[in-house]
GROMACS .gro file of C-alpha atoms in nm:
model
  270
    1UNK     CA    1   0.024   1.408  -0.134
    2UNK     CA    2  -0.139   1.449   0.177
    3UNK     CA    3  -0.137   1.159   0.379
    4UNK     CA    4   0.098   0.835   0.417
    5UNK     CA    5  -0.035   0.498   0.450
    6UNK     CA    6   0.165   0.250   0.565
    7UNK     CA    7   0.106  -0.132   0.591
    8UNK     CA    8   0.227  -0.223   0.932
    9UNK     CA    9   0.494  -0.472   0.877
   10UNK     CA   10   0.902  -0.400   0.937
   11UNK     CA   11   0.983  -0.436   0.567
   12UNK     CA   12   0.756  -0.206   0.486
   13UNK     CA   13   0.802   0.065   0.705
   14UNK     CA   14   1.162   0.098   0.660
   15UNK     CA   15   1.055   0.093   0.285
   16UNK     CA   16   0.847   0.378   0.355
   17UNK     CA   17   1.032   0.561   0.546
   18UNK     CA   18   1.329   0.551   0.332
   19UNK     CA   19   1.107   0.668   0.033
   20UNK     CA   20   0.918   0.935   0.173
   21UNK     CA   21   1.035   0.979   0.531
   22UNK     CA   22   1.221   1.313   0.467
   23UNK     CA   23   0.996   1.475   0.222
   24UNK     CA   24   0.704   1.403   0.477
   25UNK     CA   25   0.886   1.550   0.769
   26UNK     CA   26   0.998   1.848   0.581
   27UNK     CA   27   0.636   1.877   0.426
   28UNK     CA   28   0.440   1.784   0.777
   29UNK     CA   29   0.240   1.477   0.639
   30UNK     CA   30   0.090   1.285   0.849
   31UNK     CA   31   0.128   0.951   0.794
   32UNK     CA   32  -0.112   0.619   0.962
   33UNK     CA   33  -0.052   0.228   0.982
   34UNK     CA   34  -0.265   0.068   0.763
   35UNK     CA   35  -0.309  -0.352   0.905
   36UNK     CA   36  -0.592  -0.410   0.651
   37UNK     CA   37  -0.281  -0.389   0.443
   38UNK     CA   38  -0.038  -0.646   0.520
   39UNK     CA   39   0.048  -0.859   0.287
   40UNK     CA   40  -0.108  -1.187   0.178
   41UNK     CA   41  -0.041  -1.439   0.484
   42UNK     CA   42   0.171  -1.771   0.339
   43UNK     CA   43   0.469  -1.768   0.577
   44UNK     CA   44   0.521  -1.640   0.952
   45UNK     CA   45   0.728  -1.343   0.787
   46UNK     CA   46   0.431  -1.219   0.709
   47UNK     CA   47   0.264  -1.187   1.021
   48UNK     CA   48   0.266  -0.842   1.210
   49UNK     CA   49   0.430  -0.797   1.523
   50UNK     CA   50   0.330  -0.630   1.863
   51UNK     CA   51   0.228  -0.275   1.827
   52UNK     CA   52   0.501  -0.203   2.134
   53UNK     CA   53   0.763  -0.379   1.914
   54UNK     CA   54   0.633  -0.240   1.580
   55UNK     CA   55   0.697   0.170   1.757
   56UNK     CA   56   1.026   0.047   1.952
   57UNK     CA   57   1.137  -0.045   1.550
   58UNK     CA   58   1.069   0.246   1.431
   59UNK     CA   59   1.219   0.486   1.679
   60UNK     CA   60   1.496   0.294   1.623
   61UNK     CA   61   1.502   0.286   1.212
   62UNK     CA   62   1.429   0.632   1.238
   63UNK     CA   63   1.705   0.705   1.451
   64UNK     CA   64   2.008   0.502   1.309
   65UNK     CA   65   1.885   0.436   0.902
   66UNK     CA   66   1.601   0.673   0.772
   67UNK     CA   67   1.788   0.956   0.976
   68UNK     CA   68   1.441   1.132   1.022
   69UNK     CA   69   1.358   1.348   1.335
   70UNK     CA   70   1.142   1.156   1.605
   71UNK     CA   71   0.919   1.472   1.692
   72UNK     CA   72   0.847   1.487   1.314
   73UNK     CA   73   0.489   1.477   1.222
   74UNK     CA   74   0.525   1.163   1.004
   75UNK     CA   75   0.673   1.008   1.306
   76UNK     CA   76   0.434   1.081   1.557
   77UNK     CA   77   0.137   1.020   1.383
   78UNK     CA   78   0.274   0.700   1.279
   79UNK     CA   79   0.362   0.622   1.660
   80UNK     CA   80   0.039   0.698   1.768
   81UNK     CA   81  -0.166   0.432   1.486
   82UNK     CA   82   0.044   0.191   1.607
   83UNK     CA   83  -0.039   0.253   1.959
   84UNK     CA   84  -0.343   0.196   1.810
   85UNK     CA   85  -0.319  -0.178   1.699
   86UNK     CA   86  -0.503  -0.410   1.957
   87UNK     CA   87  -0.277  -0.641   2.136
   88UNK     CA   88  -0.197  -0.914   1.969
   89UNK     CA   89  -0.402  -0.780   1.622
   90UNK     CA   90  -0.254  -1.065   1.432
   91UNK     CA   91  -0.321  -1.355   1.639
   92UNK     CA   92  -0.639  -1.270   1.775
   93UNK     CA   93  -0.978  -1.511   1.686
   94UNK     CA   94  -1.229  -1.218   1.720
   95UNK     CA   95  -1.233  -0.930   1.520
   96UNK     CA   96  -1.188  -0.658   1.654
   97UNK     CA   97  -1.436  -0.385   1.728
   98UNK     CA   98  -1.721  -0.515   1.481
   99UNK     CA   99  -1.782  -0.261   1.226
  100UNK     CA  100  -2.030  -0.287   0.932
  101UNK     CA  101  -1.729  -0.228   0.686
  102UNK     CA  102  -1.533  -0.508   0.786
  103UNK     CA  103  -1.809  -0.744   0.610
  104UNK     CA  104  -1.728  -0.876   0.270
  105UNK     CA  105  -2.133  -0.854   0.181
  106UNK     CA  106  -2.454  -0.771   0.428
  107UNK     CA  107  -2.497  -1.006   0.696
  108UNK     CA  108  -2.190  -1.174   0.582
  109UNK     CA  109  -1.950  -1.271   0.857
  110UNK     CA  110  -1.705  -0.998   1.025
  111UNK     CA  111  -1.328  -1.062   0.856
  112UNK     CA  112  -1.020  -1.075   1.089
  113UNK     CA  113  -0.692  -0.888   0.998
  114UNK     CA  114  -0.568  -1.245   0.930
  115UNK     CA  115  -0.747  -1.549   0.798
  116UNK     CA  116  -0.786  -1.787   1.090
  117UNK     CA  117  -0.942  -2.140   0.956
  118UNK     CA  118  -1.261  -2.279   0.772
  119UNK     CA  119  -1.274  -2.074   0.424
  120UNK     CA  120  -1.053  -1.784   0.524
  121UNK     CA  121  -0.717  -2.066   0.493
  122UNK     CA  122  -0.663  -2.285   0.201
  123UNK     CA  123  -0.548  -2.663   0.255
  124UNK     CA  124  -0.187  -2.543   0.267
  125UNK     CA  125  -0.227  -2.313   0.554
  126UNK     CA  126  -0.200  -2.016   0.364
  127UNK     CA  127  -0.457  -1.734   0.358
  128UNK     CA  128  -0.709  -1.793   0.106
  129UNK     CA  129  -0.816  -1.630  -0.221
  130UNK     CA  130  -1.151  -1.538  -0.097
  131UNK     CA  131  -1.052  -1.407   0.250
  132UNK     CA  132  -0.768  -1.231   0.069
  133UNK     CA  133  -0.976  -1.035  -0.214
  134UNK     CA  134  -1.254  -1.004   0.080
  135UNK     CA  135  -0.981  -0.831   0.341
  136UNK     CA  136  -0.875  -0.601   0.029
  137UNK     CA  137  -1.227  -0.431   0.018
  138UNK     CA  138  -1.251  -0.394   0.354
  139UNK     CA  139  -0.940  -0.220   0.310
  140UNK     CA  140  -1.102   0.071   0.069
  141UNK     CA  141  -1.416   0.073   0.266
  142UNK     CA  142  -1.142   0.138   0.544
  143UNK     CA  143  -1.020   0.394   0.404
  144UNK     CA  144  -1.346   0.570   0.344
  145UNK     CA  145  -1.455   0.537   0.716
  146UNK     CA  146  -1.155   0.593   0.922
  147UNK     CA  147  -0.864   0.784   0.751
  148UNK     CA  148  -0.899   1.129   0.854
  149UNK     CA  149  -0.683   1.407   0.827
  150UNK     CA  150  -0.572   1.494   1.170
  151UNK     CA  151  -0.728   1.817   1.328
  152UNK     CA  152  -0.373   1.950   1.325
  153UNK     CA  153   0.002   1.887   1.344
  154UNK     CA  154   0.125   1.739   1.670
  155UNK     CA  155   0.458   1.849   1.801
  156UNK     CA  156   0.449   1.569   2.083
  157UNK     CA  157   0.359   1.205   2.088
  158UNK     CA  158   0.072   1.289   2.367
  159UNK     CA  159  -0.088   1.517   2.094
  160UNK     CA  160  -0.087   1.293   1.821
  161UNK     CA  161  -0.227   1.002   2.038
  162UNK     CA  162  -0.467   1.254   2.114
  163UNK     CA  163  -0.554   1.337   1.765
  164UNK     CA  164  -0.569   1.029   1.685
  165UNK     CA  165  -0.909   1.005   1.889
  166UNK     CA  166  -1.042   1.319   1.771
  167UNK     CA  167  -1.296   1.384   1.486
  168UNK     CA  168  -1.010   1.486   1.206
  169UNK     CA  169  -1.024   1.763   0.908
  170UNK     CA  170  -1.202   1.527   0.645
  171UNK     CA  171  -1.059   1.250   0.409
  172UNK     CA  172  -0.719   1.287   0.238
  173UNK     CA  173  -0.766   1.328  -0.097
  174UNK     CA  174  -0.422   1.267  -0.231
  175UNK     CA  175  -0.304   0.944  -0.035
  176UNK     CA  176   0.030   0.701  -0.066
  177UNK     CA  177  -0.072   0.369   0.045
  178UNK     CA  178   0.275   0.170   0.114
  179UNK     CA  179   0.204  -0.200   0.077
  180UNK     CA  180   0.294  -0.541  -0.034
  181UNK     CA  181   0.285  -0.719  -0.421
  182UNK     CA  182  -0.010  -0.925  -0.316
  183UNK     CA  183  -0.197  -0.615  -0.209
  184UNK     CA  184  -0.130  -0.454  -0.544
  185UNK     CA  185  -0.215  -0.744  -0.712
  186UNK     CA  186  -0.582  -0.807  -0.546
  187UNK     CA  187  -0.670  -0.470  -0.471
  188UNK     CA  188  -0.632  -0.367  -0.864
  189UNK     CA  189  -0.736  -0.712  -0.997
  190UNK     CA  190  -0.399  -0.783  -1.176
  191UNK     CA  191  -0.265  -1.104  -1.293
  192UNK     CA  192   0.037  -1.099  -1.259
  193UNK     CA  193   0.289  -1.021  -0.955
  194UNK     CA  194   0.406  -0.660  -0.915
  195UNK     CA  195   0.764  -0.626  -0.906
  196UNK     CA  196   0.947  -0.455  -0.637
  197UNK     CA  197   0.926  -0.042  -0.643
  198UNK     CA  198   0.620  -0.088  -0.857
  199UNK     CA  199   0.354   0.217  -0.830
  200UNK     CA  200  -0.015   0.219  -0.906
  201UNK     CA  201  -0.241   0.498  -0.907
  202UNK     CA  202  -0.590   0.545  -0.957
  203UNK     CA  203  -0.915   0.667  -0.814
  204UNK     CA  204  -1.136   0.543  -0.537
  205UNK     CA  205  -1.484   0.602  -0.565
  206UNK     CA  206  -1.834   0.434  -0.472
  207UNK     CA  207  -1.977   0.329  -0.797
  208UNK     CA  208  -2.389   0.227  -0.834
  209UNK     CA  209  -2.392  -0.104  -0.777
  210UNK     CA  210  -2.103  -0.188  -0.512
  211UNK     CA  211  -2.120  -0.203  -0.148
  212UNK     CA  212  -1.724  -0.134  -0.174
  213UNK     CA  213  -1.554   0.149  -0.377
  214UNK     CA  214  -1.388   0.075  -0.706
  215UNK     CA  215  -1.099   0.195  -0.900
  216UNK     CA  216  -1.214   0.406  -1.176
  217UNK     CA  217  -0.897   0.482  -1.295
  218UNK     CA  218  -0.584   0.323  -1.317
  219UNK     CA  219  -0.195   0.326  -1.453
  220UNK     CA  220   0.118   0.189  -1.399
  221UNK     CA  221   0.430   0.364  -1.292
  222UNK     CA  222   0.801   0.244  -1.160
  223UNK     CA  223   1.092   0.396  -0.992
  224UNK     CA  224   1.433   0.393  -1.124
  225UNK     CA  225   1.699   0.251  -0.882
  226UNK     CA  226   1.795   0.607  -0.734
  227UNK     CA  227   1.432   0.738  -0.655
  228UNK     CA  228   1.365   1.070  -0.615
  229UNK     CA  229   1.023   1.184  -0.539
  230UNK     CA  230   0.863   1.269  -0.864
  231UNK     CA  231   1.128   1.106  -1.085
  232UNK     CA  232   0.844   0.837  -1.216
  233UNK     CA  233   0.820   0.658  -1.571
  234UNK     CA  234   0.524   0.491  -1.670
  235UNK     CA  235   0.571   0.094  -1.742
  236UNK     CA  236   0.400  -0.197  -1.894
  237UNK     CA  237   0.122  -0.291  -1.767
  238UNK     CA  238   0.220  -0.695  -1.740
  239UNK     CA  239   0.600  -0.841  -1.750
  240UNK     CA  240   0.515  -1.042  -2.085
  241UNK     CA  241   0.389  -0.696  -2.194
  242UNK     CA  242   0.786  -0.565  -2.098
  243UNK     CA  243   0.943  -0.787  -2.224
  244UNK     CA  244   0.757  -0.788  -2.564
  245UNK     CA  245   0.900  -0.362  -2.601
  246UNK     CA  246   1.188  -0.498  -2.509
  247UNK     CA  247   1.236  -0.742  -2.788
  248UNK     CA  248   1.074  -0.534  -2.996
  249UNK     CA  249   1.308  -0.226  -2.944
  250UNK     CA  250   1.606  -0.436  -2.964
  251UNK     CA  251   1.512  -0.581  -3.357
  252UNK     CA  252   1.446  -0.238  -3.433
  253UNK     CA  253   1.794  -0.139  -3.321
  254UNK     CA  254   1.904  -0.438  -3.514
  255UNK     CA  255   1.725  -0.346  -3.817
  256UNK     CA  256   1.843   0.047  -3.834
  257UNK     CA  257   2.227  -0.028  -3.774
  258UNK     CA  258   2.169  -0.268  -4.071
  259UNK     CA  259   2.057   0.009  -4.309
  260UNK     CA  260   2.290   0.241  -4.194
  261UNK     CA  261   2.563  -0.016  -4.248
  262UNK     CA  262   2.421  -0.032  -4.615
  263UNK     CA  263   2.384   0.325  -4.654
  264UNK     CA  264   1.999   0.305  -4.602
  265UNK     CA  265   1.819   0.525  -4.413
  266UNK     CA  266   1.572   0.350  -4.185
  267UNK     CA  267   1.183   0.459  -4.247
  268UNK     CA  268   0.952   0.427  -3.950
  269UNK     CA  269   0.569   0.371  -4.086
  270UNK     CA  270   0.339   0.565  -3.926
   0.00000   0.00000   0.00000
């Protein structure tokens, strides 16, 4: 992979970091905070914090948990896109520097990083369906206008910040995108929730047709409870779907100590 992604709440930074925070530094990916990201608003727990608070965290996870070097490249470039974050990018009415790609349709209206009232918030308080799926592809269009590969690696925080402003390599074409469940499940159109350590890959392109890019290809994968980089296996694509092989694998089980029991050989039919 070339670049990191990373949606910029505590949770899932340390998630990040502990997954691939070693393998980036010893690799030199660059990694950037991604707040079109965050997950879907319902409580306050899932509202992001101060971009000064958000770096002061991660100096600090790095430092005493993740046990990765601060003058790593992941780290730095990750300090420096959260530098990045307007004050107050959570809470804020306006949106923030008004970009054609941060419209759900033409001369649609500009979406915040979080829903702030009228259509964008349901009548719980929660963020709404429709600003949700809207915010998710503003997120790919994201992706296609502003993650860069940076011009180099920085070996200081000055550079990176630096970099950060500067016209970068081109797009990364191998990308982790660390996120939430209800970013999984909107951005890929699922219908049911993800469950923790859940992977999905696929392919982002502009298809005829869409203003936004689309997934053209798409597959499930999980992590076992000691990860390790490439140790994936694929998994169903829904839980009924699970627990179906499940049941399935256990009468089969059933079935063959049976016959053995009897002397039978069991006879799978192709």
């Amino acid at each position: 992979f070339e670049m990191v992604l990373v949606s910029p709440l505590r949770r899932c930074i340390a998630t990040a970091l502990l997954l691939l925070g070693k393998v980036s530094a010893a690799k030199k990916v660059p990694w950037k905070a991604a707040p079109w990201a965050h997950e879907h608003y319902k409580t306050e727990s899932d509202r992001g914090e101060e971009p000064e608070e958000l770096r002061l965290f991660l100096k600090r996870y790095c430092k005493r948990v993740a046990k990765i070097p601060l003058d790593s490249v992941p780290v730095l470039t990750l300090m420096a896109s959260l530098g990045d974050l307007p004050p107050k990018w959570s809470k804020s009415n306006a949106p923030v520097d008004k970009k054609p790609y941060m419209r759900v349709r033409p001369g649609g209206p500009y979406l915040n990083y979080y829903a702030k009232s009228g259509w964008e918030m349901d009548k719980s308080g929660q963020e709404s369906h429709e600003h949700m799926v809207g915010r998710m592809q503003v997120l790919k269009r994201w992706f296609y206008e502003e993650v860069q590969l940076p011009a180099r690696c920085p070996s200081t925080l000055e550079e990176a910040v630096a970099l950060q402003k500067m016209q970068g390599r081109r797009r990364p074409r191998r990308v982790f995108l660390i996120a939430h469940a209800g970013v999984l499940r909107e951005s890929f159109g699922l219908k049911d929730r993800p469950d923790n350590f859940s992977f999905r890959q696929g392919v982002l392109r502009y298809k005829h047709g869409y203003d936004f890019p689309q997934w053209e290809y798409q597959d499930w994968f999980w992590a076992d409870d000691r990860f390790k980089g490439a140790n994936l296996h694929k998994m169903p694509e829904s839980k009924a779907a699970e627990k179906r092989l499940k049941k399935e694998g256990k009468e089969a089980a059933s079935n063959q100590m049976k016959q053995s029991q009897s002397g039978k050989f069991a006879v799978q039919q192709q």
